[in-house]
């Protein structure tokens, strides 16, 4: 986990539209480096996770199953 980098553009999960507790990720960073950064949308200056693309895909799949 690392802290906020001001040069990153963070995108909220589509589930954040309802104002819920959701995650954000930095898509351009993922495309450039292959490292997917994920953070809590309620704490934009807090730490974030660094995931591989495969781990991020697993997290998304888990969230989909958990939400169902």
PDB file of N, CA and C in Angstrom:
ATOM      1  N   UNK A   1       0.835  -1.173   0.000  1.00  0.00           N
ATOM      2  CA  UNK A   1       0.000   0.000   0.000  1.00  0.00           C
ATOM      3  C   UNK A   1       0.886   1.244   0.000  1.00  0.00           C
ATOM      4  N   UNK A   2       0.468   2.208  -0.790  1.00  0.00           N
ATOM      5  CA  UNK A   2       1.173   3.484  -0.822  1.00  0.00           C
ATOM      6  C   UNK A   2       0.160   4.602  -0.715  1.00  0.00           C
ATOM      7  N   UNK A   3       0.648   5.842  -0.623  1.00  0.00           N
ATOM      8  CA  UNK A   3      -0.273   6.960  -0.487  1.00  0.00           C
ATOM      9  C   UNK A   3      -0.510   7.653  -1.814  1.00  0.00           C
ATOM     10  N   UNK A   4      -1.402   8.592  -1.833  1.00  0.00           N
ATOM     11  CA  UNK A   4      -1.876   9.300  -3.024  1.00  0.00           C
ATOM     12  C   UNK A   4      -0.772   9.909  -3.867  1.00  0.00           C
ATOM     13  N   UNK A   5      -0.897   9.758  -5.158  1.00  0.00           N
ATOM     14  CA  UNK A   5      -0.043  10.442  -6.120  1.00  0.00           C
ATOM     15  C   UNK A   5      -0.912  11.470  -6.839  1.00  0.00           C
ATOM     16  N   UNK A   6      -0.552  12.758  -6.777  1.00  0.00           N
ATOM     17  CA  UNK A   6      -1.420  13.787  -7.347  1.00  0.00           C
ATOM     18  C   UNK A   6      -1.570  13.715  -8.862  1.00  0.00           C
ATOM     19  N   UNK A   7      -0.676  13.017  -9.559  1.00  0.00           N
ATOM     20  CA  UNK A   7      -0.745  12.974 -11.017  1.00  0.00           C
ATOM     21  C   UNK A   7      -1.688  11.902 -11.555  1.00  0.00           C
ATOM     22  N   UNK A   8      -2.256  11.084 -10.705  1.00  0.00           N
ATOM     23  CA  UNK A   8      -3.143  10.016 -11.152  1.00  0.00           C
ATOM     24  C   UNK A   8      -4.576  10.507 -11.307  1.00  0.00           C
ATOM     25  N   UNK A   9      -5.249   9.992 -12.339  1.00  0.00           N
ATOM     26  CA  UNK A   9      -6.680  10.248 -12.499  1.00  0.00           C
ATOM     27  C   UNK A   9      -7.406   9.012 -11.988  1.00  0.00           C
ATOM     28  N   UNK A  10      -8.242   9.202 -10.993  1.00  0.00           N
ATOM     29  CA  UNK A  10      -8.989   8.107 -10.381  1.00  0.00           C
ATOM     30  C   UNK A  10     -10.415   8.098 -10.908  1.00  0.00           C
ATOM     31  N   UNK A  11     -10.945   6.897 -11.144  1.00  0.00           N
ATOM     32  CA  UNK A  11     -12.291   6.712 -11.671  1.00  0.00           C
ATOM     33  C   UNK A  11     -13.078   5.883 -10.663  1.00  0.00           C
ATOM     34  N   UNK A  12     -14.288   6.355 -10.340  1.00  0.00           N
ATOM     35  CA  UNK A  12     -15.130   5.622  -9.398  1.00  0.00           C
ATOM     36  C   UNK A  12     -15.786   4.427 -10.063  1.00  0.00           C
ATOM     37  N   UNK A  13     -16.032   3.435  -9.265  1.00  0.00           N
ATOM     38  CA  UNK A  13     -16.802   2.278  -9.703  1.00  0.00           C
ATOM     39  C   UNK A  13     -18.172   2.742 -10.167  1.00  0.00           C
ATOM     40  N   UNK A  14     -18.742   2.048 -11.126  1.00  0.00           N
ATOM     41  CA  UNK A  14     -20.085   2.399 -11.584  1.00  0.00           C
ATOM     42  C   UNK A  14     -21.107   2.270 -10.457  1.00  0.00           C
ATOM     43  N   UNK A  15     -20.817   1.481  -9.437  1.00  0.00           N
ATOM     44  CA  UNK A  15     -21.714   1.342  -8.295  1.00  0.00           C
ATOM     45  C   UNK A  15     -21.671   2.566  -7.386  1.00  0.00           C
ATOM     46  N   UNK A  16     -20.700   3.462  -7.581  1.00  0.00           N
ATOM     47  CA  UNK A  16     -20.595   4.658  -6.742  1.00  0.00           C
ATOM     48  C   UNK A  16     -21.651   5.685  -7.074  1.00  0.00           C
ATOM     49  N   UNK A  17     -22.362   5.525  -8.160  1.00  0.00           N
ATOM     50  CA  UNK A  17     -23.368   6.502  -8.584  1.00  0.00           C
ATOM     51  C   UNK A  17     -24.425   6.727  -7.515  1.00  0.00           C
ATOM     52  N   UNK A  18     -24.683   5.726  -6.698  1.00  0.00           N
ATOM     53  CA  UNK A  18     -25.705   5.856  -5.659  1.00  0.00           C
ATOM     54  C   UNK A  18     -25.148   6.431  -4.363  1.00  0.00           C
ATOM     55  N   UNK A  19     -23.873   6.853  -4.368  1.00  0.00           N
ATOM     56  CA  UNK A  19     -23.270   7.449  -3.179  1.00  0.00           C
ATOM     57  C   UNK A  19     -22.805   6.445  -2.149  1.00  0.00           C
ATOM     58  N   UNK A  20     -22.783   5.177  -2.507  1.00  0.00           N
ATOM     59  CA  UNK A  20     -22.378   4.139  -1.577  1.00  0.00           C
ATOM     60  C   UNK A  20     -20.886   4.081  -1.347  1.00  0.00           C
ATOM     61  N   UNK A  21     -20.488   3.148  -0.531  1.00  0.00           N
ATOM     62  CA  UNK A  21     -19.075   2.922  -0.240  1.00  0.00           C
ATOM     63  C   UNK A  21     -18.480   2.089  -1.361  1.00  0.00           C
ATOM     64  N   UNK A  22     -17.635   2.708  -2.158  1.00  0.00           N
ATOM     65  CA  UNK A  22     -17.119   2.019  -3.323  1.00  0.00           C
ATOM     66  C   UNK A  22     -15.624   2.248  -3.491  1.00  0.00           C
ATOM     67  N   UNK A  23     -15.114   1.721  -4.563  1.00  0.00           N
ATOM     68  CA  UNK A  23     -13.692   1.842  -4.859  1.00  0.00           C
ATOM     69  C   UNK A  23     -13.473   2.695  -6.098  1.00  0.00           C
ATOM     70  N   UNK A  24     -12.250   3.188  -6.219  1.00  0.00           N
ATOM     71  CA  UNK A  24     -11.807   3.906  -7.397  1.00  0.00           C
ATOM     72  C   UNK A  24     -10.549   3.216  -7.903  1.00  0.00           C
ATOM     73  N   UNK A  25     -10.270   3.392  -9.179  1.00  0.00           N
ATOM     74  CA  UNK A  25      -9.040   2.851  -9.751  1.00  0.00           C
ATOM     75  C   UNK A  25      -8.453   3.866 -10.718  1.00  0.00           C
ATOM     76  N   UNK A  26      -7.182   3.676 -11.072  1.00  0.00           N
ATOM     77  CA  UNK A  26      -6.458   4.600 -11.943  1.00  0.00           C
ATOM     78  C   UNK A  26      -6.200   3.915 -13.292  1.00  0.00           C
ATOM     79  N   UNK A  27      -7.136   4.046 -14.249  1.00  0.00           N
ATOM     80  CA  UNK A  27      -7.049   3.285 -15.498  1.00  0.00           C
ATOM     81  C   UNK A  27      -5.832   3.597 -16.368  1.00  0.00           C
ATOM     82  N   UNK A  28      -5.455   4.857 -16.489  1.00  0.00           N
ATOM     83  CA  UNK A  28      -4.297   5.188 -17.336  1.00  0.00           C
ATOM     84  C   UNK A  28      -3.020   4.585 -16.769  1.00  0.00           C
ATOM     85  N   UNK A  29      -2.904   4.588 -15.448  1.00  0.00           N
ATOM     86  CA  UNK A  29      -1.740   3.980 -14.805  1.00  0.00           C
ATOM     87  C   UNK A  29      -1.699   2.481 -15.109  1.00  0.00           C
ATOM     88  N   UNK A  30      -2.869   1.845 -15.070  1.00  0.00           N
ATOM     89  CA  UNK A  30      -2.948   0.408 -15.359  1.00  0.00           C
ATOM     90  C   UNK A  30      -2.512   0.112 -16.790  1.00  0.00           C
ATOM     91  N   UNK A  31      -2.968   0.918 -17.725  1.00  0.00           N
ATOM     92  CA  UNK A  31      -2.615   0.707 -19.132  1.00  0.00           C
ATOM     93  C   UNK A  31      -1.120   0.908 -19.344  1.00  0.00           C
ATOM     94  N   UNK A  32      -0.567   1.922 -18.717  1.00  0.00           N
ATOM     95  CA  UNK A  32       0.850   2.258 -18.897  1.00  0.00           C
ATOM     96  C   UNK A  32       1.784   1.263 -18.232  1.00  0.00           C
ATOM     97  N   UNK A  33       1.429   0.804 -17.023  1.00  0.00           N
ATOM     98  CA  UNK A  33       2.359   0.005 -16.222  1.00  0.00           C
ATOM     99  C   UNK A  33       1.958  -1.455 -16.034  1.00  0.00           C
ATOM    100  N   UNK A  34       0.672  -1.774 -16.241  1.00  0.00           N
ATOM    101  CA  UNK A  34       0.191  -3.120 -15.935  1.00  0.00           C
ATOM    102  C   UNK A  34      -0.125  -3.295 -14.457  1.00  0.00           C
ATOM    103  N   UNK A  35       0.036  -2.238 -13.674  1.00  0.00           N
ATOM    104  CA  UNK A  35      -0.237  -2.245 -12.244  1.00  0.00           C
ATOM    105  C   UNK A  35      -1.571  -1.523 -12.022  1.00  0.00           C
ATOM    106  N   UNK A  36      -2.529  -2.208 -11.399  1.00  0.00           N
ATOM    107  CA  UNK A  36      -3.847  -1.622 -11.173  1.00  0.00           C
ATOM    108  C   UNK A  36      -3.898  -1.093  -9.747  1.00  0.00           C
ATOM    109  N   UNK A  37      -4.046   0.227  -9.629  1.00  0.00           N
ATOM    110  CA  UNK A  37      -4.137   0.862  -8.321  1.00  0.00           C
ATOM    111  C   UNK A  37      -5.607   1.011  -7.942  1.00  0.00           C
ATOM    112  N   UNK A  38      -5.945   0.638  -6.707  1.00  0.00           N
ATOM    113  CA  UNK A  38      -7.322   0.653  -6.212  1.00  0.00           C
ATOM    114  C   UNK A  38      -7.323   1.345  -4.852  1.00  0.00           C
ATOM    115  N   UNK A  39      -8.330   2.202  -4.627  1.00  0.00           N
ATOM    116  CA  UNK A  39      -8.433   2.874  -3.337  1.00  0.00           C
ATOM    117  C   UNK A  39      -9.893   3.006  -2.916  1.00  0.00           C
ATOM    118  N   UNK A  40     -10.096   3.336  -1.666  1.00  0.00           N
ATOM    119  CA  UNK A  40     -11.417   3.570  -1.095  1.00  0.00           C
ATOM    120  C   UNK A  40     -11.889   4.951  -1.545  1.00  0.00           C
ATOM    121  N   UNK A  41     -13.043   5.034  -2.181  1.00  0.00           N
ATOM    122  CA  UNK A  41     -13.536   6.312  -2.687  1.00  0.00           C
ATOM    123  C   UNK A  41     -13.843   7.310  -1.569  1.00  0.00           C
ATOM    124  N   UNK A  42     -14.064   6.827  -0.343  1.00  0.00           N
ATOM    125  CA  UNK A  42     -14.350   7.727   0.780  1.00  0.00           C
ATOM    126  C   UNK A  42     -13.087   8.341   1.366  1.00  0.00           C
ATOM    127  N   UNK A  43     -11.911   7.825   0.986  1.00  0.00           N
ATOM    128  CA  UNK A  43     -10.643   8.290   1.567  1.00  0.00           C
ATOM    129  C   UNK A  43      -9.624   8.524   0.442  1.00  0.00           C
ATOM    130  N   UNK A  44      -9.836   9.547  -0.393  1.00  0.00           N
ATOM    131  CA  UNK A  44      -8.981   9.748  -1.563  1.00  0.00           C
ATOM    132  C   UNK A  44      -7.525  10.053  -1.243  1.00  0.00           C
ATOM    133  N   UNK A  45      -7.223  10.481  -0.037  1.00  0.00           N
ATOM    134  CA  UNK A  45      -5.836  10.760   0.311  1.00  0.00           C
ATOM    135  C   UNK A  45      -5.236   9.679   1.199  1.00  0.00           C
ATOM    136  N   UNK A  46      -5.983   8.591   1.361  1.00  0.00           N
ATOM    137  CA  UNK A  46      -5.490   7.461   2.131  1.00  0.00           C
ATOM    138  C   UNK A  46      -4.669   6.530   1.251  1.00  0.00           C
ATOM    139  N   UNK A  47      -4.334   5.370   1.769  1.00  0.00           N
ATOM    140  CA  UNK A  47      -3.519   4.418   1.015  1.00  0.00           C
ATOM    141  C   UNK A  47      -4.296   3.775  -0.126  1.00  0.00           C
ATOM    142  N   UNK A  48      -3.579   3.160  -1.040  1.00  0.00           N
ATOM    143  CA  UNK A  48      -4.212   2.399  -2.109  1.00  0.00           C
ATOM    144  C   UNK A  48      -3.494   1.067  -2.279  1.00  0.00           C
ATOM    145  N   UNK A  49      -4.189   0.138  -2.879  1.00  0.00           N
ATOM    146  CA  UNK A  49      -3.625  -1.180  -3.170  1.00  0.00           C
ATOM    147  C   UNK A  49      -3.024  -1.181  -4.568  1.00  0.00           C
ATOM    148  N   UNK A  50      -1.997  -1.955  -4.757  1.00  0.00           N
ATOM    149  CA  UNK A  50      -1.385  -2.160  -6.061  1.00  0.00           C
ATOM    150  C   UNK A  50      -1.597  -3.625  -6.443  1.00  0.00           C
ATOM    151  N   UNK A  51      -2.365  -3.853  -7.512  1.00  0.00           N
ATOM    152  CA  UNK A  51      -2.723  -5.213  -7.923  1.00  0.00           C
ATOM    153  C   UNK A  51      -2.226  -5.508  -9.335  1.00  0.00           C
ATOM    154  N   UNK A  52      -1.987  -6.774  -9.609  1.00  0.00           N
ATOM    155  CA  UNK A  52      -1.737  -7.188 -10.988  1.00  0.00           C
ATOM    156  C   UNK A  52      -3.074  -7.151 -11.725  1.00  0.00           C
ATOM    157  N   UNK A  53      -3.034  -7.178 -13.038  1.00  0.00           N
ATOM    158  CA  UNK A  53      -4.287  -7.170 -13.794  1.00  0.00           C
ATOM    159  C   UNK A  53      -5.116  -8.410 -13.477  1.00  0.00           C
ATOM    160  N   UNK A  54      -4.467  -9.549 -13.288  1.00  0.00           N
ATOM    161  CA  UNK A  54      -5.180 -10.774 -12.937  1.00  0.00           C
ATOM    162  C   UNK A  54      -5.834 -10.690 -11.572  1.00  0.00           C
ATOM    163  N   UNK A  55      -5.133 -10.112 -10.609  1.00  0.00           N
ATOM    164  CA  UNK A  55      -5.698  -9.936  -9.265  1.00  0.00           C
ATOM    165  C   UNK A  55      -6.875  -8.966  -9.287  1.00  0.00           C
ATOM    166  N   UNK A  56      -6.759  -7.905 -10.078  1.00  0.00           N
ATOM    167  CA  UNK A  56      -7.860  -6.947 -10.193  1.00  0.00           C
ATOM    168  C   UNK A  56      -9.080  -7.623 -10.816  1.00  0.00           C
ATOM    169  N   UNK A  57      -8.867  -8.427 -11.856  1.00  0.00           N
ATOM    170  CA  UNK A  57      -9.982  -9.150 -12.481  1.00  0.00           C
ATOM    171  C   UNK A  57     -10.648 -10.074 -11.462  1.00  0.00           C
ATOM    172  N   UNK A  58      -9.853 -10.721 -10.613  1.00  0.00           N
ATOM    173  CA  UNK A  58     -10.403 -11.579  -9.571  1.00  0.00           C
ATOM    174  C   UNK A  58     -11.201 -10.795  -8.549  1.00  0.00           C
ATOM    175  N   UNK A  59     -10.721  -9.608  -8.190  1.00  0.00           N
ATOM    176  CA  UNK A  59     -11.446  -8.745  -7.252  1.00  0.00           C
ATOM    177  C   UNK A  59     -12.789  -8.320  -7.830  1.00  0.00           C
ATOM    178  N   UNK A  60     -12.794  -7.948  -9.094  1.00  0.00           N
ATOM    179  CA  UNK A  60     -14.042  -7.545  -9.752  1.00  0.00           C
ATOM    180  C   UNK A  60     -15.021  -8.718  -9.803  1.00  0.00           C
ATOM    181  N   UNK A  61     -14.531  -9.891 -10.157  1.00  0.00           N
ATOM    182  CA  UNK A  61     -15.400 -11.071 -10.210  1.00  0.00           C
ATOM    183  C   UNK A  61     -15.963 -11.398  -8.822  1.00  0.00           C
ATOM    184  N   UNK A  62     -15.128 -11.320  -7.808  1.00  0.00           N
ATOM    185  CA  UNK A  62     -15.581 -11.556  -6.427  1.00  0.00           C
ATOM    186  C   UNK A  62     -16.675 -10.555  -6.057  1.00  0.00           C
ATOM    187  N   UNK A  63     -16.471  -9.293  -6.365  1.00  0.00           N
ATOM    188  CA  UNK A  63     -17.450  -8.254  -6.041  1.00  0.00           C
ATOM    189  C   UNK A  63     -18.769  -8.510  -6.745  1.00  0.00           C
ATOM    190  N   UNK A  64     -18.698  -8.949  -7.992  1.00  0.00           N
ATOM    191  CA  UNK A  64     -19.935  -9.248  -8.727  1.00  0.00           C
ATOM    192  C   UNK A  64     -20.720 -10.384  -8.071  1.00  0.00           C
ATOM    193  N   UNK A  65     -20.008 -11.430  -7.661  1.00  0.00           N
ATOM    194  CA  UNK A  65     -20.676 -12.561  -7.018  1.00  0.00           C
ATOM    195  C   UNK A  65     -21.209 -12.180  -5.648  1.00  0.00           C
ATOM    196  N   UNK A  66     -20.455 -11.370  -4.917  1.00  0.00           N
ATOM    197  CA  UNK A  66     -20.851 -10.965  -3.568  1.00  0.00           C
ATOM    198  C   UNK A  66     -22.081 -10.059  -3.619  1.00  0.00           C
ATOM    199  N   UNK A  67     -22.180  -9.228  -4.651  1.00  0.00           N
ATOM    200  CA  UNK A  67     -23.280  -8.283  -4.786  1.00  0.00           C
ATOM    201  C   UNK A  67     -24.572  -8.963  -5.241  1.00  0.00           C
ATOM    202  N   UNK A  68     -24.463 -10.106  -5.855  1.00  0.00           N
ATOM    203  CA  UNK A  68     -25.638 -10.770  -6.437  1.00  0.00           C
ATOM    204  C   UNK A  68     -26.589 -11.312  -5.394  1.00  0.00           C
TER     205      UNK A  68
END
